[in-house]
Coordinates of C-alpha atoms and ligand atoms in Angstrom, one line a residue:
X1 CA -14.4 30.8 -28.0
X2 CA -18.4 31.4 -28.8
X3 CA -19.0 27.9 -29.8
X4 CA -17.3 26.6 -26.5
X5 CA -19.2 28.9 -23.6
X6 CA -22.6 28.5 -25.5
X7 CA -21.6 25.1 -24.8
X8 CA -21.0 25.7 -21.2
X9 CA -24.1 27.2 -20.9
X10 CA -26.2 24.8 -21.9
X11 CA -24.3 21.9 -19.6
X12 CA -24.4 24.1 -16.5
X13 CA -28.4 24.6 -17.3
X14 CA -28.9 20.8 -18.0
X15 CA -26.9 19.9 -14.8
X16 CA -28.6 22.5 -12.4
X17 CA -32.0 21.3 -14.0
X18 CA -31.0 17.9 -12.8
X19 CA -30.3 19.2 -9.0
X20 CA -33.9 20.8 -9.1
X21 CA -35.7 17.3 -10.3
X22 CA -33.7 15.2 -7.6
X23 CA -34.0 18.2 -4.7
X24 CA -38.0 16.6 -4.8
X25 CA -36.9 13.7 -4.5
X26 CA -35.0 14.3 -1.0
X27 CA -38.1 16.5 0.0
X28 CA -40.1 13.4 -0.8
X29 CA -38.6 11.3 1.8
X30 CA -39.7 8.2 -0.2
X31 CA -36.5 7.3 -1.4
X32 CA -34.1 7.7 1.2
X33 CA -32.0 4.3 1.7
X34 CA -29.3 5.5 3.9
X35 CA -31.2 7.2 6.1
X36 CA -29.5 10.7 5.2
X37 CA -30.3 13.7 7.6
X38 CA -28.4 16.4 6.8
X39 CA -28.1 18.9 9.5
X40 CA -26.1 21.2 8.0
X41 CA -26.7 24.8 6.2
X42 CA -27.0 24.2 2.1
X43 CA -25.9 26.5 -0.3
X44 CA -24.3 27.2 -3.5
X45 CA -20.4 28.5 -3.1
X46 CA -20.1 31.9 -3.7
X47 CA -16.2 31.4 -2.9
X48 CA -12.8 31.1 -5.4
X49 CA -11.9 27.4 -6.3
X50 CA -9.0 27.6 -4.0
X51 CA -11.1 28.2 -0.6
X52 CA -13.5 25.2 -1.8
X53 CA -10.2 23.0 -2.2
X54 CA -8.8 24.2 1.7
X55 CA -12.3 23.2 2.7
X56 CA -12.0 19.9 1.0
X57 CA -8.6 19.0 2.2
X58 CA -10.0 20.2 6.1
X59 CA -13.0 18.0 6.0
X60 CA -10.9 14.8 4.3
X61 CA -7.2 15.6 4.6
X62 CA -7.0 11.9 2.9
X63 CA -9.0 9.2 2.6
X64 CA -9.0 6.2 4.7
X65 CA -9.4 2.7 4.2
X66 CA -9.8 -0.1 6.7
X67 CA -6.7 -1.2 8.6
X68 CA -8.0 -4.2 10.7
X69 CA -7.3 -1.7 13.8
X70 CA -10.4 -0.5 14.4
X71 CA -12.9 -1.9 16.9
X72 CA -15.1 -3.5 14.9
X73 CA -12.2 -5.3 12.5
X74 CA -9.7 -6.2 15.5
X75 CA -11.4 -9.6 16.2
X76 CA -12.0 -10.2 12.5
X77 CA -10.1 -12.4 9.8
X78 CA -9.8 -9.2 7.9
X79 CA -6.8 -7.7 10.0
X80 CA -5.0 -10.3 9.0
X81 CA -5.4 -9.6 5.6
X82 CA -4.4 -5.9 5.3
X83 CA -1.6 -5.6 3.7
X84 CA 1.4 -3.9 4.9
X85 CA 2.0 -1.6 2.1
X86 CA -0.6 1.3 2.1
X87 CA -2.9 1.9 -0.3
X88 CA -0.8 5.2 -0.3
X89 CA 2.3 6.5 1.9
X90 CA 1.3 9.6 3.7
X91 CA 4.1 11.3 1.5
X92 CA 3.6 9.7 -1.7
X93 CA 3.6 12.5 -4.7
X94 CA 3.0 11.9 -7.8
X95 CA 3.6 15.2 -10.5
X96 CA 0.8 14.5 -12.6
X97 CA -2.8 11.8 -12.3
X98 CA -5.2 11.0 -14.7
X99 CA -8.3 10.3 -13.5
X100 CA -10.1 8.3 -16.3
X101 CA -14.3 8.7 -16.2
X102 CA -16.1 5.1 -17.8
X103 CA -18.2 7.7 -19.9
X104 CA -19.7 6.6 -23.7
X105 CA -17.5 10.2 -24.7
X106 CA -14.1 8.5 -24.2
X107 CA -15.4 6.4 -26.8
X108 CA -13.7 8.2 -30.2
X109 CA -11.7 10.3 -28.5
X110 CA -8.3 9.5 -29.3
X111 CA -7.4 10.3 -25.7
X112 CA -5.2 7.4 -24.9
X113 CA -1.6 9.0 -25.4
X114 CA -1.8 12.4 -23.2
X115 CA -3.8 10.1 -20.4
X116 CA -0.4 7.4 -20.9
X117 CA 1.5 10.2 -20.2
X118 CA 0.4 11.2 -16.7
X119 CA 2.7 9.7 -13.8
X120 CA -0.5 7.8 -12.4
X121 CA -3.4 6.3 -14.0
X122 CA -6.9 5.8 -12.1
X123 CA -9.5 3.7 -13.9
X124 CA -12.9 2.7 -12.0
X125 CA -14.5 -0.8 -11.7
X126 CA -14.1 -3.4 -14.7
X127 CA -13.4 -0.5 -17.6
X128 CA -11.5 -2.5 -19.6
X129 CA -7.9 -0.9 -21.3
X130 CA -7.6 -4.1 -24.2
X131 CA -8.8 -2.9 -27.5
X132 CA -9.5 0.5 -26.2
X133 CA -5.9 1.6 -25.8
X134 CA -6.1 5.3 -28.2
X135 CA -8.8 6.3 -26.5
X136 CA -8.3 5.1 -22.9
X137 CA -4.1 4.0 -22.6
X138 CA -3.3 1.4 -21.3
X139 CA -1.8 2.7 -18.1
X140 CA -3.4 1.7 -14.3
X141 CA -2.2 2.5 -11.3
X142 CA -5.3 2.3 -9.4
X143 CA -8.7 0.9 -9.8
X144 CA -11.4 2.1 -7.6
X145 CA -14.2 -1.0 -7.4
X146 CA -17.9 -0.4 -6.5
X147 CA -18.6 -3.4 -4.3
X148 CA -21.1 -5.0 -6.8
X149 CA -18.3 -5.6 -9.2
X150 CA -15.6 -7.5 -6.2
X151 CA -18.5 -9.4 -5.3
X152 CA -20.8 -10.3 -8.3
X153 CA -19.1 -13.5 -10.5
X154 CA -19.1 -12.1 -14.1
X155 CA -16.8 -9.1 -13.4
X156 CA -14.2 -11.7 -12.5
X157 CA -12.7 -9.8 -9.8
X158 CA -10.8 -13.1 -9.1
X159 CA -10.1 -14.0 -12.2
X160 CA -9.4 -11.1 -14.6
X161 CA -5.6 -9.7 -14.8
X162 CA -6.9 -6.4 -14.6
X163 CA -7.6 -6.6 -10.7
X164 CA -3.3 -8.2 -10.3
X165 CA -0.6 -6.1 -9.5
X166 CA -1.8 -2.4 -9.3
X167 CA -3.4 -0.8 -6.4
X168 CA -7.0 -1.3 -6.1
X169 CA -9.5 0.2 -3.5
X170 CA -13.3 -1.2 -3.0
X171 CA -16.0 0.2 -1.4
X172 CA -19.4 -0.6 0.0
X173 CA -21.6 2.2 1.3
X174 CA -22.7 2.5 4.9
X175 CA -26.0 4.2 6.6
X176 CA -25.7 7.8 7.3
X177 CA -25.2 7.1 10.7
X178 CA -23.9 3.6 10.8
X179 CA -21.0 2.2 13.2
X180 CA -18.1 0.3 11.4
X181 CA -19.8 -2.4 13.5
X182 CA -22.9 -2.6 12.0
X183 CA -22.1 -1.9 8.1
X184 CA -19.2 -5.0 9.3
X185 CA -22.6 -7.1 9.9
X186 CA -24.8 -5.0 7.2
X187 CA -22.7 -4.0 4.1
X188 CA -24.7 -3.8 0.7
X189 CA -22.7 -6.2 -1.1
X190 CA -20.3 -8.6 0.4
X191 CA -16.8 -6.9 0.5
X192 CA -15.3 -9.1 3.3
X193 CA -15.3 -13.0 1.1
X194 CA -14.0 -11.2 -2.4
X195 CA -11.5 -9.3 -0.4
X196 CA -10.3 -12.0 1.8
X197 CA -10.3 -14.8 -1.1
X198 CA -8.7 -12.0 -3.5
X199 CA -5.8 -11.2 -0.6
X200 CA -5.3 -15.3 -0.3
X201 CA -4.9 -15.0 -4.0
X202 CA -3.1 -12.2 -5.3
X203 CA -1.0 -11.7 -2.6
X204 CA 1.0 -8.5 -4.0
X205 CA -2.0 -6.8 -5.3
X206 CA -2.2 -3.2 -2.6
X207 CA -6.1 -4.2 -1.7
X208 CA -7.5 -1.7 0.1
X209 CA -10.9 -1.5 1.7
X210 CA -12.6 2.1 1.8
X211 CA -13.7 3.0 5.1
X212 CA -17.2 3.9 4.5
X213 CA -17.8 6.6 6.6
X214 CA -15.1 8.4 4.2
X215 CA -18.4 8.9 1.6
X216 CA -21.1 10.5 3.9
X217 CA -18.0 13.0 4.6
X218 CA -17.7 13.9 0.6
X219 CA -21.6 13.6 0.8
X220 CA -22.0 16.2 3.6
X221 CA -19.2 18.6 1.7
X222 CA -21.3 18.1 -2.0
X223 CA -24.3 19.9 0.0
X224 CA -22.4 22.0 2.4
X225 CA -21.7 23.1 -0.9
X226 CA -24.7 23.5 -3.5
X227 CA -27.9 25.4 -2.7
X228 CA -30.6 22.8 -3.5
X229 CA -31.1 19.0 -1.2
X230 CA -29.0 16.4 -3.4
X231 CA -29.4 12.5 -3.5
X232 CA -29.6 11.0 -0.3
X233 CA -26.9 8.6 -1.5
X234 CA -23.1 8.0 -1.8
X235 CA -21.0 10.7 -3.9
X236 CA -19.6 8.7 -7.6
X237 CA -16.2 6.8 -7.9
X238 CA -15.7 9.5 -9.7
X239 CA -15.5 11.8 -6.5
X240 CA -14.7 9.4 -4.5
X241 CA -11.4 9.0 -6.8
X242 CA -10.7 13.0 -6.5
X243 CA -10.7 12.9 -3.0
X244 CA -8.1 10.3 -3.0
X245 CA -5.6 11.7 -5.0
X246 CA -5.5 15.3 -4.7
X247 CA -3.5 14.7 -1.5
X248 CA -1.5 12.6 -3.5
X249 CA -0.7 14.7 -6.8
X250 CA 0.2 17.9 -7.9
X251 CA -2.6 18.0 -10.3
X252 CA -5.9 15.8 -10.7
X253 CA -6.9 15.9 -14.8
X254 CA -10.4 14.5 -14.6
X255 CA -11.3 13.0 -18.4
X256 CA -14.8 13.5 -19.7
X257 CA -16.3 13.5 -16.0
X258 CA -17.1 16.8 -16.8
X259 CA -18.9 16.4 -20.1
X260 CA -17.1 17.1 -23.4
X261 CA -19.0 18.4 -26.9
X262 CA -18.6 14.6 -27.6
X263 CA -21.5 14.0 -25.0
X264 CA -23.3 10.9 -25.6
X265 CA -26.8 9.1 -24.7
X266 CA -23.8 6.1 -24.6
X267 CA -23.6 4.8 -20.7
X268 CA -20.0 3.7 -21.2
X269 CA -17.4 3.8 -24.1
X270 CA -16.9 0.1 -24.0
X271 CA -20.4 -1.1 -24.6
X272 CA -23.7 -0.4 -26.2
X273 CA -26.0 0.5 -23.4
X274 CA -27.7 3.9 -24.2
X275 CA -28.4 5.6 -21.1
X276 CA -28.2 9.4 -20.4
X277 CA -28.6 9.4 -15.9
X278 CA -24.8 7.8 -16.4
X279 CA -23.5 11.1 -17.2
X280 CA -26.4 12.9 -15.4
X281 CA -26.8 10.9 -12.3
X282 CA -29.9 8.5 -11.3
X283 CA -28.0 7.0 -7.8
X284 CA -25.2 9.0 -7.5
X285 CA -25.6 12.6 -6.5
X286 CA -23.5 13.2 -9.8
X287 CA -24.8 16.6 -10.9
X288 CA -23.6 18.4 -7.7
X289 CA -20.1 16.4 -8.1
X290 CA -19.8 17.7 -11.4
X291 CA -20.7 21.5 -11.2
X292 CA -18.8 21.4 -8.1
X293 CA -15.8 19.7 -10.4
X294 CA -16.5 22.6 -13.0
X295 CA -16.2 25.2 -10.4
X296 CA -12.6 23.7 -9.3
X297 CA -11.3 23.5 -12.9
X298 CA -8.3 25.2 -14.2
X299 CA -8.3 24.5 -18.0
X300 CA -10.0 26.6 -20.8
X301 CA -12.8 25.9 -22.5
X302 CA -11.3 24.4 -25.3
X303 CA -9.4 22.0 -23.2
X304 CA -12.2 21.5 -20.8
X305 CA -14.9 20.8 -23.8
X306 CA -12.6 20.2 -26.7
X307 CA -10.1 17.9 -25.4
X308 CA -12.4 16.8 -23.1
X309 CA -10.5 17.1 -19.7
X310 CA -10.8 19.6 -16.6
X311 CA -7.8 19.9 -13.9
X312 CA -7.6 20.5 -10.2
X313 CA -4.7 21.5 -8.5
X314 CA -4.0 19.2 -5.9
X315 CA -3.3 20.4 -1.9
X316 CA 0.3 21.0 -2.2
X317 CA -0.1 23.9 -4.5
X318 CA -2.3 25.3 -1.3
X319 CA -1.6 27.9 0.6
X320 CA -4.3 27.5 3.3
Ligands
LIG401 O1 -20.8 3.5 -14.4 P1 -19.4 3.3 -13.9 O2 -20.2 3.6 -12.0 O3 -18.3 2.0 -13.1 O4 -18.7 5.0 -14.0 C1 -17.2 5.7 -12.8 C2 -17.1 6.3 -12.3 O5 -17.3 7.1 -14.0 C3 -19.1 7.1 -12.5 O6 -18.4 6.8 -10.7 C4 -18.3 8.5 -12.8 O7 -17.9 9.3 -11.7 C5 -18.4 8.6 -13.8 N1 -19.3 8.4 -15.1 C6 -19.3 9.3 -15.5 N2 -20.4 9.3 -17.2 C7 -20.5 8.3 -17.5 C8 -20.2 7.0 -16.9 C9 -19.5 7.3 -16.0 O8 -18.7 10.5 -15.5 N3 -21.2 8.0 -18.8

């Protein structure tokens, strides 16, 4: 037990030191590509986890997707292309849900069987299962893809079978104050063309676009509950995954999102790239996300830091 509490202290110190370094970036105002102007109050949560979750439930009761009915899309072909089936029906419920991060620490983790035992499994981007079943399992219910993966040719969004027959949520950021119209005219990467193509080629895949305003609601939530200024960029797919699943799962488990003792400088479990900022954040406010997630965790230190997952209770378990 001592070993894990020492690991926890070191990890928290490291995450906090990244947070403080990042807050200087914000102060310089040089690096604010999304024109973030936070007007709220930033402070550290000294409140119980259940209250914090109630606040998250209040600000993001569910993650919204583009329906085509928004004024910005009324005359766009996107309107016809949106599937009749929602990404999640409002009453769609799962007992246990697994979120599999892409962290290098999953390599050699042997977590595949436990991941596959969940009722729903969420994966990110182009993360493979074939060849990595022992460590990450083979079941996939849903993928969250960023707009680079959906639009850049080498990710084979239109061809690879891993993007077929499941639920998929594609996201692309808008600026902090921009409207859907402005986003439609000026996305970071053109998600609309591959979206239309994929819808035509694979109509059975339940493919949706994130309403990008959600990203800034989540960012505001992170900033409101962090005592220093956080990086003014959208939260990572990992944090978006938490917000997406909490309304639909009794328990949400995140694998190697909060690093375990297997923590490695390797970025991904499926390649050899070495980059510690994948785990601690260079673009997303990852350190803030991970500290907040750790404060919502219900598992003991052995499960968190040795087995390698945290559990956050779903909204259905809350009395708000
Ligand atoms: O690298 P990529 O964005 O594809 O990873 C998907 C998600 O997995 C990230 O958004 C992040 O939340 C999580 N991740 C992590 N640590 C890593 C790599 C990824 O927590 N080393």
